[in-house]
């Protein structure tokens, strides 16, 4: 049988058909790959959003819990100190309460006697109708409640039972009230352009008055989401709030997908809710996805060899972009942490940073992992006098000058501004070893400044002693020494809070 000859035309047609089939297959594969990439991108957005939100909600909730626990610890410490003092009059009691407020940074700290009379630093009043925890005949344990004062103002009230006798009166409780705005300020340490947070009551009311994104804003969260999720999800969402449960909710408003994560704040009846716009993550992931699609189109034109080259280039670019984004995120994270831990006026570490350091050092002290540790308590003399006579601008400059002086002389220590006119210096290593010379140099400079009408700062230093269980034990001793030094400087002519130019010093 004669074999049929394969013509050039047949080869051409076969090549054309084969090429067309290959192109169709590549296009179909590209289209399928594109659909899969979009689906995977959406899944990645949801997964990343949920993980990020849960982490943010948990971290913020723990921040509030730590604040509450610290205040309870400080209240117990304050009551113990006051009980050990000799108090014979209401003036003595008010002075002791004020001293505890300042030393321990307790907001609106007060004691309550058996007749429901409330004693504060400045006044005495009947508190039965003003404080919910006094509605109970006896306060058997710690109590946390939300207090609405002065119209829209909201406080977190922390109360503990006490059993002390002062001025022949039996005292049954003490409490502090923390302004909700102080809590919000403590929590506001993340990028607010992409991440939002708010505190809610069990009925969905916004008690922090912070906006949960531009769509929900400060509305009742149940009202804002009701029309945008199924009834089953909405009811489950409300039940979680009522039962102090954590969870997530994804909803769509005006074609914009939002995901929120809610975390109960233990014992407060609050829910902490955080939200991140999925579009923020999607835009970042979409950039990589679009480059992948572009590479697939190049595959159609240049087939396997060119596709291999571009795939290698794409892989390099993805690695490069991912590395640059990771480096950028690390820099942003360090910048935000630095902002959260830095005092804006003086540039030294702030009270938030001091509390973190205190927690770390407490762990080392209890574990016996540190033996050389000193703390210097510093207090600016005459700040109130400068504010009252020269204005707050001059007072601010005095604070800055005092900070510079402390930083210059205690160059081997860590300086923290813990209050308006209060600083703390932590000395470790070389700073601890040369502490005597440094303190002597500082005191000489201060005494010279008194003569020259310069900045005056009273200091007191104490070191870690056997039996100390926490940094605050060292602080109390240093603070006592500081106040003795303040008396010495007053006798030398330094201004004090009660300074009067008409009286000889």
CSV table of C-alpha atoms in Angstrom, one decimal:
chain,number,residue,atom,x,y,z
A,1,UNK,CA,0.0,0.0,0.0
A,2,UNK,CA,1.4,3.3,-1.0
A,3,UNK,CA,2.1,5.6,2.0
A,4,UNK,CA,0.4,9.1,1.7
A,5,UNK,CA,2.9,11.9,1.5
A,6,UNK,CA,2.9,14.5,4.2
A,7,UNK,CA,2.8,17.9,2.5
A,8,UNK,CA,4.2,21.2,3.6
A,9,UNK,CA,0.6,22.5,3.7
A,10,UNK,CA,-0.4,19.7,6.1
A,11,UNK,CA,2.6,20.5,8.3
A,12,UNK,CA,1.7,24.1,8.3
A,13,UNK,CA,-2.0,23.4,9.1
A,14,UNK,CA,-1.0,20.9,11.9
A,15,UNK,CA,1.4,23.4,13.4
A,16,UNK,CA,-1.2,26.2,13.2
A,17,UNK,CA,-3.9,24.0,14.8
A,18,UNK,CA,-1.4,22.7,17.4
A,19,UNK,CA,-0.3,26.2,18.2
A,20,UNK,CA,-3.8,27.4,18.5
A,21,UNK,CA,-4.7,24.5,20.8
A,22,UNK,CA,-1.6,25.2,22.9
A,23,UNK,CA,-2.6,28.9,23.1
A,24,UNK,CA,-6.2,28.0,24.0
A,25,UNK,CA,-4.9,25.7,26.7
A,26,UNK,CA,-2.5,28.3,28.0
A,27,UNK,CA,-5.3,30.9,28.0
A,28,UNK,CA,-7.7,28.5,29.7
A,29,UNK,CA,-5.0,27.6,32.2
A,30,UNK,CA,-4.3,31.2,32.8
A,31,UNK,CA,-7.9,32.0,33.3
A,32,UNK,CA,-8.4,29.1,35.7
A,33,UNK,CA,-5.2,30.1,37.5
A,34,UNK,CA,-6.5,33.7,37.8
A,35,UNK,CA,-9.7,32.5,39.3
A,36,UNK,CA,-7.9,30.4,41.8
A,37,UNK,CA,-5.5,33.2,42.6
A,38,UNK,CA,-8.4,35.6,43.3
A,39,UNK,CA,-10.1,32.9,45.5
A,40,UNK,CA,-6.9,32.2,47.4
A,41,UNK,CA,-6.3,36.0,47.8
A,42,UNK,CA,-9.8,36.4,49.3
A,43,UNK,CA,-9.2,33.5,51.7
A,44,UNK,CA,-5.8,34.9,52.6
A,45,UNK,CA,-7.3,38.3,53.3
A,46,UNK,CA,-9.9,36.7,55.6
A,47,UNK,CA,-7.4,34.6,57.4
A,48,UNK,CA,-4.9,37.4,57.9
A,49,UNK,CA,-7.6,39.8,59.1
A,50,UNK,CA,-9.0,37.3,61.6
A,51,UNK,CA,-5.5,36.5,63.0
A,52,UNK,CA,-4.5,40.1,63.2
A,53,UNK,CA,-7.7,41.2,64.9
A,54,UNK,CA,-7.7,38.4,67.4
A,55,UNK,CA,-4.1,39.3,68.4
A,56,UNK,CA,-4.9,43.0,68.6
A,57,UNK,CA,-8.1,42.4,70.7
A,58,UNK,CA,-6.4,40.0,73.1
A,59,UNK,CA,-3.4,42.4,73.6
A,60,UNK,CA,-5.6,45.4,74.3
A,61,UNK,CA,-7.9,43.4,76.6
A,62,UNK,CA,-4.8,42.3,78.6
A,63,UNK,CA,-3.6,45.9,78.8
A,64,UNK,CA,-6.9,46.9,80.6
A,65,UNK,CA,-6.7,43.8,82.8
A,66,UNK,CA,-3.1,44.7,83.8
A,67,UNK,CA,-4.2,48.3,84.6
A,68,UNK,CA,-7.0,47.0,86.8
A,69,UNK,CA,-4.8,44.5,88.6
A,70,UNK,CA,-2.1,47.1,89.2
A,71,UNK,CA,-4.6,49.5,90.7
A,72,UNK,CA,-5.9,46.9,93.0
A,73,UNK,CA,-2.4,46.1,94.1
A,74,UNK,CA,-1.6,49.8,94.7
A,75,UNK,CA,-4.8,50.3,96.7
A,76,UNK,CA,-3.9,47.5,99.0
A,77,UNK,CA,-0.4,48.9,99.4
A,78,UNK,CA,-1.8,52.4,100.0
A,79,UNK,CA,-4.3,51.2,102.7
A,80,UNK,CA,-1.4,49.3,104.4
A,81,UNK,CA,0.8,52.4,104.5
A,82,UNK,CA,-2.1,54.7,105.8
A,83,UNK,CA,-3.0,52.1,108.5
A,84,UNK,CA,0.6,52.2,109.7
A,85,UNK,CA,0.7,56.0,110.0
A,86,UNK,CA,-0.3,58.2,113.0
A,87,UNK,CA,-3.4,60.0,111.8
A,88,UNK,CA,-5.1,62.2,114.3
A,89,UNK,CA,-7.3,64.6,112.2
A,90,UNK,CA,-9.0,64.8,108.9
A,91,UNK,CA,-6.2,67.0,107.6
A,92,UNK,CA,-3.7,64.3,108.4
A,93,UNK,CA,-5.9,61.8,106.6
A,94,UNK,CA,-6.3,64.0,103.5
A,95,UNK,CA,-2.5,64.5,103.4
A,96,UNK,CA,-1.9,60.8,103.6
A,97,UNK,CA,-4.5,60.1,100.8
A,98,UNK,CA,-2.9,62.7,98.6
A,99,UNK,CA,0.6,61.3,99.2
A,100,UNK,CA,-0.6,57.8,98.3
A,101,UNK,CA,-2.3,59.2,95.1
A,102,UNK,CA,0.9,60.8,94.0
A,103,UNK,CA,3.3,58.0,94.9
A,104,UNK,CA,1.2,55.2,93.4
A,105,UNK,CA,-0.5,57.3,90.6
A,106,UNK,CA,-4.0,56.4,91.9
A,107,UNK,CA,-6.8,58.3,90.2
A,108,UNK,CA,-9.5,59.7,92.6
A,109,UNK,CA,-8.4,57.5,95.5
A,110,UNK,CA,-10.7,57.6,98.5
A,111,UNK,CA,-11.5,55.8,101.8
A,112,UNK,CA,-15.1,55.0,103.0
A,113,UNK,CA,-16.1,54.7,106.7
A,114,UNK,CA,-18.9,52.5,108.1
A,115,UNK,CA,-21.3,55.4,107.8
A,116,UNK,CA,-20.7,55.6,104.0
A,117,UNK,CA,-18.8,58.9,104.4
A,118,UNK,CA,-16.2,59.2,101.6
A,119,UNK,CA,-12.8,60.8,102.5
A,120,UNK,CA,-10.7,62.2,99.6
A,121,UNK,CA,-7.6,64.3,99.3
A,122,UNK,CA,-9.7,67.5,99.2
A,123,UNK,CA,-13.1,66.9,100.7
A,124,UNK,CA,-15.5,64.7,102.6
A,125,UNK,CA,-19.0,63.7,101.4
A,126,UNK,CA,-21.8,61.2,101.7
A,127,UNK,CA,-21.2,58.5,99.1
A,128,UNK,CA,-24.2,56.2,99.5
A,129,UNK,CA,-26.1,57.5,96.4
A,130,UNK,CA,-23.0,58.3,94.3
A,131,UNK,CA,-21.2,55.0,94.3
A,132,UNK,CA,-22.9,51.7,93.3
A,133,UNK,CA,-20.7,49.5,95.4
A,134,UNK,CA,-21.9,51.2,98.6
A,135,UNK,CA,-25.5,49.9,97.9
A,136,UNK,CA,-24.3,46.6,99.3
A,137,UNK,CA,-24.4,46.4,103.1
A,138,UNK,CA,-21.0,44.8,103.2
A,139,UNK,CA,-18.3,44.6,100.6
A,140,UNK,CA,-16.9,41.1,100.7
A,141,UNK,CA,-14.5,41.2,97.8
A,142,UNK,CA,-13.1,43.3,95.0
A,143,UNK,CA,-15.7,45.1,92.9
A,144,UNK,CA,-15.5,46.6,89.4
A,145,UNK,CA,-18.2,48.8,88.1
A,146,UNK,CA,-18.8,51.4,85.4
A,147,UNK,CA,-19.8,54.9,86.7
A,148,UNK,CA,-21.5,57.6,84.7
A,149,UNK,CA,-20.6,61.0,86.1
A,150,UNK,CA,-21.2,64.6,85.0
A,151,UNK,CA,-23.5,63.8,82.1
A,152,UNK,CA,-21.5,61.9,79.4
A,153,UNK,CA,-18.3,61.3,81.5
A,154,UNK,CA,-17.6,57.6,82.2
A,155,UNK,CA,-15.3,56.2,84.9
A,156,UNK,CA,-14.2,52.7,85.8
A,157,UNK,CA,-14.6,52.3,89.5
A,158,UNK,CA,-12.4,49.8,91.4
A,159,UNK,CA,-13.3,49.1,95.1
A,160,UNK,CA,-11.9,46.7,97.7
A,161,UNK,CA,-13.0,46.0,101.3
A,162,UNK,CA,-10.7,47.2,104.1
A,163,UNK,CA,-10.7,46.8,107.9
A,164,UNK,CA,-8.8,49.6,109.5
A,165,UNK,CA,-9.6,52.1,112.2
A,166,UNK,CA,-8.6,55.8,111.9
A,167,UNK,CA,-9.5,58.7,114.2
A,168,UNK,CA,-11.7,56.2,116.2
A,169,UNK,CA,-13.7,55.6,113.0
A,170,UNK,CA,-14.1,52.2,111.4
A,171,UNK,CA,-13.3,52.2,107.6
A,172,UNK,CA,-14.8,49.5,105.4
A,173,UNK,CA,-13.7,50.2,101.8
A,174,UNK,CA,-11.5,52.2,99.5
A,175,UNK,CA,-11.8,52.9,95.8
A,176,UNK,CA,-10.3,54.5,92.7
A,177,UNK,CA,-12.1,55.9,89.6
A,178,UNK,CA,-10.2,55.7,86.3
A,179,UNK,CA,-11.4,58.0,83.5
A,180,UNK,CA,-12.4,56.1,80.4
A,181,UNK,CA,-10.3,58.7,78.4
A,182,UNK,CA,-7.2,57.6,80.2
A,183,UNK,CA,-7.9,54.0,79.3
A,184,UNK,CA,-8.5,54.9,75.6
A,185,UNK,CA,-5.2,56.8,75.6
A,186,UNK,CA,-3.4,53.8,77.0
A,187,UNK,CA,-4.8,51.6,74.3
A,188,UNK,CA,-4.2,54.0,71.3
A,189,UNK,CA,-0.8,52.6,70.3
A,190,UNK,CA,-1.5,51.2,66.8
A,191,UNK,CA,-1.9,52.7,63.3
A,192,UNK,CA,-5.4,54.2,63.5
A,193,UNK,CA,-5.7,54.6,59.7
A,194,UNK,CA,-6.1,50.8,59.2
A,195,UNK,CA,-7.0,49.5,62.6
A,196,UNK,CA,-9.9,50.9,64.8
A,197,UNK,CA,-11.0,49.9,68.3
A,198,UNK,CA,-13.9,50.8,70.7
A,199,UNK,CA,-15.2,49.7,74.1
A,200,UNK,CA,-18.8,48.6,74.3
A,201,UNK,CA,-21.3,47.8,77.1
A,202,UNK,CA,-23.4,44.6,76.9
A,203,UNK,CA,-26.2,46.5,75.2
A,204,UNK,CA,-23.9,47.6,72.3
A,205,UNK,CA,-23.4,51.2,73.5
A,206,UNK,CA,-20.1,52.8,72.7
A,207,UNK,CA,-18.6,53.8,76.1
A,208,UNK,CA,-15.1,54.9,74.8
A,209,UNK,CA,-16.6,57.3,72.2
A,210,UNK,CA,-13.9,56.1,69.7
A,211,UNK,CA,-14.9,55.5,66.1
A,212,UNK,CA,-15.0,51.9,65.0
A,213,UNK,CA,-14.2,52.8,61.4
A,214,UNK,CA,-16.0,55.4,59.2
A,215,UNK,CA,-19.2,53.2,58.7
A,216,UNK,CA,-20.0,52.2,62.3
A,217,UNK,CA,-18.4,55.3,63.9
A,218,UNK,CA,-19.7,55.8,67.5
A,219,UNK,CA,-23.1,54.3,66.9
A,220,UNK,CA,-24.6,51.4,68.9
A,221,UNK,CA,-22.8,48.4,67.3
A,222,UNK,CA,-26.0,46.3,67.2
A,223,UNK,CA,-27.9,49.0,65.4
A,224,UNK,CA,-25.1,49.6,62.9
A,225,UNK,CA,-24.7,45.9,61.9
A,226,UNK,CA,-28.3,44.6,62.1
A,227,UNK,CA,-29.2,45.2,58.5
A,228,UNK,CA,-25.9,43.9,57.1
A,229,UNK,CA,-25.7,40.4,58.5
A,230,UNK,CA,-28.2,37.5,58.8
A,231,UNK,CA,-30.6,37.4,61.7
A,232,UNK,CA,-28.9,34.2,63.0
A,233,UNK,CA,-25.4,35.8,63.0
A,234,UNK,CA,-26.8,39.0,64.6
A,235,UNK,CA,-28.6,37.2,67.4
A,236,UNK,CA,-25.4,35.1,68.0
A,237,UNK,CA,-23.4,38.3,68.1
A,238,UNK,CA,-25.7,39.9,70.7
A,239,UNK,CA,-25.7,36.7,72.8
A,240,UNK,CA,-21.9,36.7,72.8
A,241,UNK,CA,-21.9,40.3,74.2
A,242,UNK,CA,-24.5,39.4,76.9
A,243,UNK,CA,-22.5,36.3,78.0
A,244,UNK,CA,-19.0,37.9,77.8
A,245,UNK,CA,-17.8,35.7,75.0
A,246,UNK,CA,-15.2,36.4,72.3
A,247,UNK,CA,-15.7,36.1,68.6
A,248,UNK,CA,-15.6,37.6,65.1
A,249,UNK,CA,-18.2,39.1,62.7
A,250,UNK,CA,-17.8,39.8,59.0
A,251,UNK,CA,-20.3,42.1,57.3
A,252,UNK,CA,-20.7,44.2,54.1
A,253,UNK,CA,-21.8,47.8,54.1
A,254,UNK,CA,-21.9,49.7,50.8
A,255,UNK,CA,-20.0,46.9,49.1
A,256,UNK,CA,-17.2,47.3,51.6
A,257,UNK,CA,-16.2,44.1,53.6
A,258,UNK,CA,-15.4,44.7,57.2
A,259,UNK,CA,-14.3,42.2,59.9
A,260,UNK,CA,-14.5,42.9,63.6
A,261,UNK,CA,-13.2,40.8,66.5
A,262,UNK,CA,-14.6,41.3,70.0
A,263,UNK,CA,-12.9,40.3,73.3
A,264,UNK,CA,-14.5,40.5,76.8
A,265,UNK,CA,-12.6,42.6,79.3
A,266,UNK,CA,-12.7,40.3,82.5
A,267,UNK,CA,-14.9,41.5,85.3
A,268,UNK,CA,-15.9,44.9,83.7
A,269,UNK,CA,-18.9,43.9,81.6
A,270,UNK,CA,-17.2,45.5,78.6
A,271,UNK,CA,-16.4,44.1,75.2
A,272,UNK,CA,-13.3,45.4,73.4
A,273,UNK,CA,-13.9,45.5,69.6
A,274,UNK,CA,-11.3,46.0,67.0
A,275,UNK,CA,-11.7,46.3,63.2
A,276,UNK,CA,-9.4,46.3,60.2
A,277,UNK,CA,-10.5,47.3,56.8
A,278,UNK,CA,-10.0,44.2,54.6
A,279,UNK,CA,-9.3,46.5,51.7
A,280,UNK,CA,-6.1,47.5,53.4
A,281,UNK,CA,-4.8,43.9,53.4
A,282,UNK,CA,-6.4,43.2,50.0
A,283,UNK,CA,-4.6,46.1,48.3
A,284,UNK,CA,-1.2,44.8,49.5
A,285,UNK,CA,-1.9,41.2,48.4
A,286,UNK,CA,-3.6,42.4,45.2
A,287,UNK,CA,-0.3,44.0,44.1
A,288,UNK,CA,1.4,40.6,44.2
A,289,UNK,CA,-1.6,38.9,42.5
A,290,UNK,CA,-1.6,41.4,39.6
A,291,UNK,CA,2.1,40.8,38.9
A,292,UNK,CA,1.3,37.0,38.9
A,293,UNK,CA,-1.4,37.6,36.3
A,294,UNK,CA,0.9,39.7,34.2
A,295,UNK,CA,3.4,36.9,34.2
A,296,UNK,CA,0.7,34.5,33.0
A,297,UNK,CA,0.0,36.8,30.1
A,298,UNK,CA,3.6,36.9,29.2
A,299,UNK,CA,3.5,33.1,29.2
A,300,UNK,CA,1.0,33.2,26.3
A,301,UNK,CA,3.5,35.3,24.1
A,302,UNK,CA,6.8,33.7,25.0
A,303,UNK,CA,5.7,30.2,26.0
A,304,UNK,CA,7.7,28.1,28.3
A,305,UNK,CA,11.2,29.5,28.1
A,306,UNK,CA,10.1,33.1,28.5
A,307,UNK,CA,7.6,32.1,31.2
A,308,UNK,CA,10.4,30.4,33.1
A,309,UNK,CA,12.5,33.6,33.0
A,310,UNK,CA,9.6,35.7,34.1
A,311,UNK,CA,8.6,33.2,36.8
A,312,UNK,CA,12.1,33.5,38.2
A,313,UNK,CA,11.9,37.3,38.1
A,314,UNK,CA,8.5,37.3,39.7
A,315,UNK,CA,9.7,35.0,42.5
A,316,UNK,CA,12.6,37.4,43.1
A,317,UNK,CA,10.3,40.4,43.1
A,318,UNK,CA,7.8,38.7,45.5
A,319,UNK,CA,10.7,37.9,47.9
A,320,UNK,CA,12.0,41.4,47.6
A,321,UNK,CA,8.6,43.0,48.1
A,322,UNK,CA,7.9,40.7,51.1
A,323,UNK,CA,11.2,41.5,52.6
A,324,UNK,CA,10.8,45.2,52.2
A,325,UNK,CA,7.3,45.1,53.7
A,326,UNK,CA,8.5,43.0,56.6
A,327,UNK,CA,11.3,45.5,57.2
A,328,UNK,CA,8.9,48.4,56.9
A,329,UNK,CA,6.5,46.7,59.4
A,330,UNK,CA,9.4,46.1,61.8
A,331,UNK,CA,10.4,49.8,61.6
A,332,UNK,CA,6.8,50.9,62.1
A,333,UNK,CA,6.4,48.6,65.0
A,334,UNK,CA,9.5,50.0,66.7
A,335,UNK,CA,8.5,53.5,65.9
A,336,UNK,CA,5.0,53.0,67.4
A,337,UNK,CA,6.5,51.3,70.5
A,338,UNK,CA,8.9,54.2,70.9
A,339,UNK,CA,6.1,56.7,70.6
A,340,UNK,CA,4.0,54.8,73.2
A,341,UNK,CA,7.0,54.7,75.6
A,342,UNK,CA,8.3,58.3,75.2
A,343,UNK,CA,7.3,61.4,77.1
A,344,UNK,CA,6.4,64.0,74.4
A,345,UNK,CA,7.6,67.0,76.4
A,346,UNK,CA,11.1,65.8,77.5
A,347,UNK,CA,11.9,63.0,75.2
A,348,UNK,CA,12.7,60.6,78.1
A,349,UNK,CA,10.8,57.4,78.8
A,350,UNK,CA,7.3,57.9,80.1
A,351,UNK,CA,5.2,56.2,82.8
A,352,UNK,CA,4.0,53.5,80.4
A,353,UNK,CA,7.7,52.5,79.8
A,354,UNK,CA,8.4,52.6,83.6
A,355,UNK,CA,5.5,50.2,84.3
A,356,UNK,CA,6.9,47.8,81.7
A,357,UNK,CA,10.4,48.1,83.2
A,358,UNK,CA,8.9,47.7,86.7
A,359,UNK,CA,7.1,44.5,85.7
A,360,UNK,CA,10.4,43.0,84.2
A,361,UNK,CA,12.5,44.0,87.2
A,362,UNK,CA,9.8,42.6,89.6
A,363,UNK,CA,10.1,39.2,87.9
A,364,UNK,CA,14.0,39.3,88.2
A,365,UNK,CA,13.8,40.4,91.9
A,366,UNK,CA,11.4,37.6,92.8
A,367,UNK,CA,13.5,35.1,91.0
A,368,UNK,CA,16.8,36.3,92.6
A,369,UNK,CA,18.2,37.0,89.1
A,370,UNK,CA,19.5,40.5,90.1
A,371,UNK,CA,21.5,41.8,93.0
A,372,UNK,CA,22.8,45.2,91.8
A,373,UNK,CA,19.9,47.6,91.3
A,374,UNK,CA,19.4,51.2,92.5
A,375,UNK,CA,16.5,53.6,92.1
A,376,UNK,CA,16.7,57.4,92.3
A,377,UNK,CA,13.4,59.2,93.0
A,378,UNK,CA,13.5,62.8,91.6
A,379,UNK,CA,11.1,65.7,92.3
A,380,UNK,CA,11.3,69.2,90.8
A,381,UNK,CA,11.2,72.0,93.4
A,382,UNK,CA,8.9,75.0,92.8
A,383,UNK,CA,7.1,73.9,89.7
A,384,UNK,CA,3.7,75.1,91.1
A,385,UNK,CA,5.2,78.4,92.0
A,386,UNK,CA,6.6,78.9,88.5
A,387,UNK,CA,3.2,77.8,86.9
A,388,UNK,CA,1.3,80.2,89.2
A,389,UNK,CA,3.6,83.2,88.8
A,390,UNK,CA,5.2,82.9,85.3
A,391,UNK,CA,2.7,80.7,83.5
A,392,UNK,CA,2.6,77.1,82.3
A,393,UNK,CA,5.0,77.8,79.4
A,394,UNK,CA,7.7,78.6,82.0
A,395,UNK,CA,6.6,75.6,84.0
A,396,UNK,CA,7.1,73.4,80.9
A,397,UNK,CA,10.5,74.8,80.3
A,398,UNK,CA,11.4,74.1,84.0
A,399,UNK,CA,10.4,70.5,83.4
A,400,UNK,CA,12.6,70.3,80.3
A,401,UNK,CA,15.6,71.9,82.0
A,402,UNK,CA,15.2,69.5,85.0
A,403,UNK,CA,15.0,66.5,82.6
A,404,UNK,CA,18.2,67.6,80.8
A,405,UNK,CA,20.0,68.0,84.1
A,406,UNK,CA,19.0,64.6,85.3
A,407,UNK,CA,19.9,63.0,82.0
A,408,UNK,CA,23.3,64.8,81.8
A,409,UNK,CA,24.4,63.7,85.2
A,410,UNK,CA,22.8,60.3,85.4
A,411,UNK,CA,24.2,59.5,81.9
A,412,UNK,CA,24.6,55.8,82.8
A,413,UNK,CA,21.0,55.4,84.1
A,414,UNK,CA,17.6,55.0,82.5
A,415,UNK,CA,15.5,58.1,83.1
A,416,UNK,CA,11.7,58.0,83.3
A,417,UNK,CA,9.2,60.8,83.7
A,418,UNK,CA,6.4,59.3,85.9
A,419,UNK,CA,4.4,62.4,86.7
A,420,UNK,CA,4.1,66.1,86.2
A,421,UNK,CA,7.2,67.0,88.3
A,422,UNK,CA,8.4,63.5,89.1
A,423,UNK,CA,11.2,61.5,87.5
A,424,UNK,CA,12.7,58.1,88.3
A,425,UNK,CA,16.2,56.9,87.4
A,426,UNK,CA,17.0,53.1,87.3
A,427,UNK,CA,20.7,52.4,87.8
A,428,UNK,CA,22.3,49.1,86.7
A,429,UNK,CA,25.8,48.0,85.8
A,430,UNK,CA,28.2,51.0,85.6
A,431,UNK,CA,25.4,53.4,86.7
A,432,UNK,CA,25.0,51.3,89.9
A,433,UNK,CA,28.8,51.1,90.5
A,434,UNK,CA,29.3,54.9,90.3
A,435,UNK,CA,26.1,55.9,92.0
A,436,UNK,CA,27.7,57.6,95.0
A,437,UNK,CA,29.9,59.8,92.9
A,438,UNK,CA,27.0,60.6,90.5
A,439,UNK,CA,24.6,61.5,93.4
A,440,UNK,CA,27.3,63.7,95.1
A,441,UNK,CA,27.9,65.5,91.8
A,442,UNK,CA,24.2,66.0,91.3
A,443,UNK,CA,23.6,67.4,94.8
A,444,UNK,CA,26.6,69.8,94.4
A,445,UNK,CA,25.1,71.1,91.1
A,446,UNK,CA,21.7,71.6,92.8
A,447,UNK,CA,23.2,73.5,95.7
A,448,UNK,CA,25.0,75.7,93.2
A,449,UNK,CA,21.8,76.2,91.3
A,450,UNK,CA,20.0,77.5,94.4
A,451,UNK,CA,22.6,80.2,94.7
A,452,UNK,CA,22.2,81.1,90.9
A,453,UNK,CA,18.4,80.7,90.9
A,454,UNK,CA,18.7,77.7,88.6
A,455,UNK,CA,16.7,74.5,88.3
A,456,UNK,CA,16.4,72.6,91.6
A,457,UNK,CA,15.6,68.9,91.9
A,458,UNK,CA,15.3,66.9,95.1
A,459,UNK,CA,16.5,63.3,94.8
A,460,UNK,CA,16.7,60.2,97.0
A,461,UNK,CA,18.4,57.0,96.2
A,462,UNK,CA,17.9,53.5,97.5
A,463,UNK,CA,19.3,50.1,96.5
A,464,UNK,CA,17.9,46.5,96.4
A,465,UNK,CA,17.9,45.0,99.8
A,466,UNK,CA,17.4,41.4,101.1
A,467,UNK,CA,13.7,40.9,101.6
A,468,UNK,CA,12.6,43.2,98.8
A,469,UNK,CA,9.9,41.6,96.6
A,470,UNK,CA,9.3,44.3,94.0
A,471,UNK,CA,10.8,47.5,92.7
A,472,UNK,CA,8.2,49.6,94.6
A,473,UNK,CA,9.9,48.5,97.8
A,474,UNK,CA,13.0,50.3,96.7
A,475,UNK,CA,11.0,53.3,95.4
A,476,UNK,CA,9.4,53.9,98.8
A,477,UNK,CA,12.7,54.1,100.5
A,478,UNK,CA,14.1,56.4,97.8
A,479,UNK,CA,11.0,58.6,97.9
A,480,UNK,CA,11.3,59.0,101.7
A,481,UNK,CA,15.0,60.0,101.3
A,482,UNK,CA,14.0,62.4,98.5
A,483,UNK,CA,11.5,64.2,100.8
A,484,UNK,CA,14.1,64.5,103.5
A,485,UNK,CA,16.4,66.1,100.9
A,486,UNK,CA,13.6,68.4,99.8
A,487,UNK,CA,13.5,69.7,103.4
A,488,UNK,CA,17.3,70.3,103.4
A,489,UNK,CA,17.1,72.2,100.1
A,490,UNK,CA,14.2,74.3,101.5
A,491,UNK,CA,16.4,75.4,104.4
A,492,UNK,CA,19.0,76.3,101.8
A,493,UNK,CA,16.6,78.6,100.1
A,494,UNK,CA,15.0,76.4,97.4
A,495,UNK,CA,11.4,77.0,96.5
A,496,UNK,CA,8.8,74.5,97.4
A,497,UNK,CA,5.1,74.0,96.6
A,498,UNK,CA,4.2,76.2,99.5
A,499,UNK,CA,6.9,78.9,98.8
A,500,UNK,CA,5.9,82.5,99.7
A,501,UNK,CA,8.2,85.3,98.6
A,502,UNK,CA,7.0,87.5,101.4
A,503,UNK,CA,8.5,85.1,104.0
A,504,UNK,CA,12.2,84.6,104.5
A,505,UNK,CA,13.5,81.2,103.6
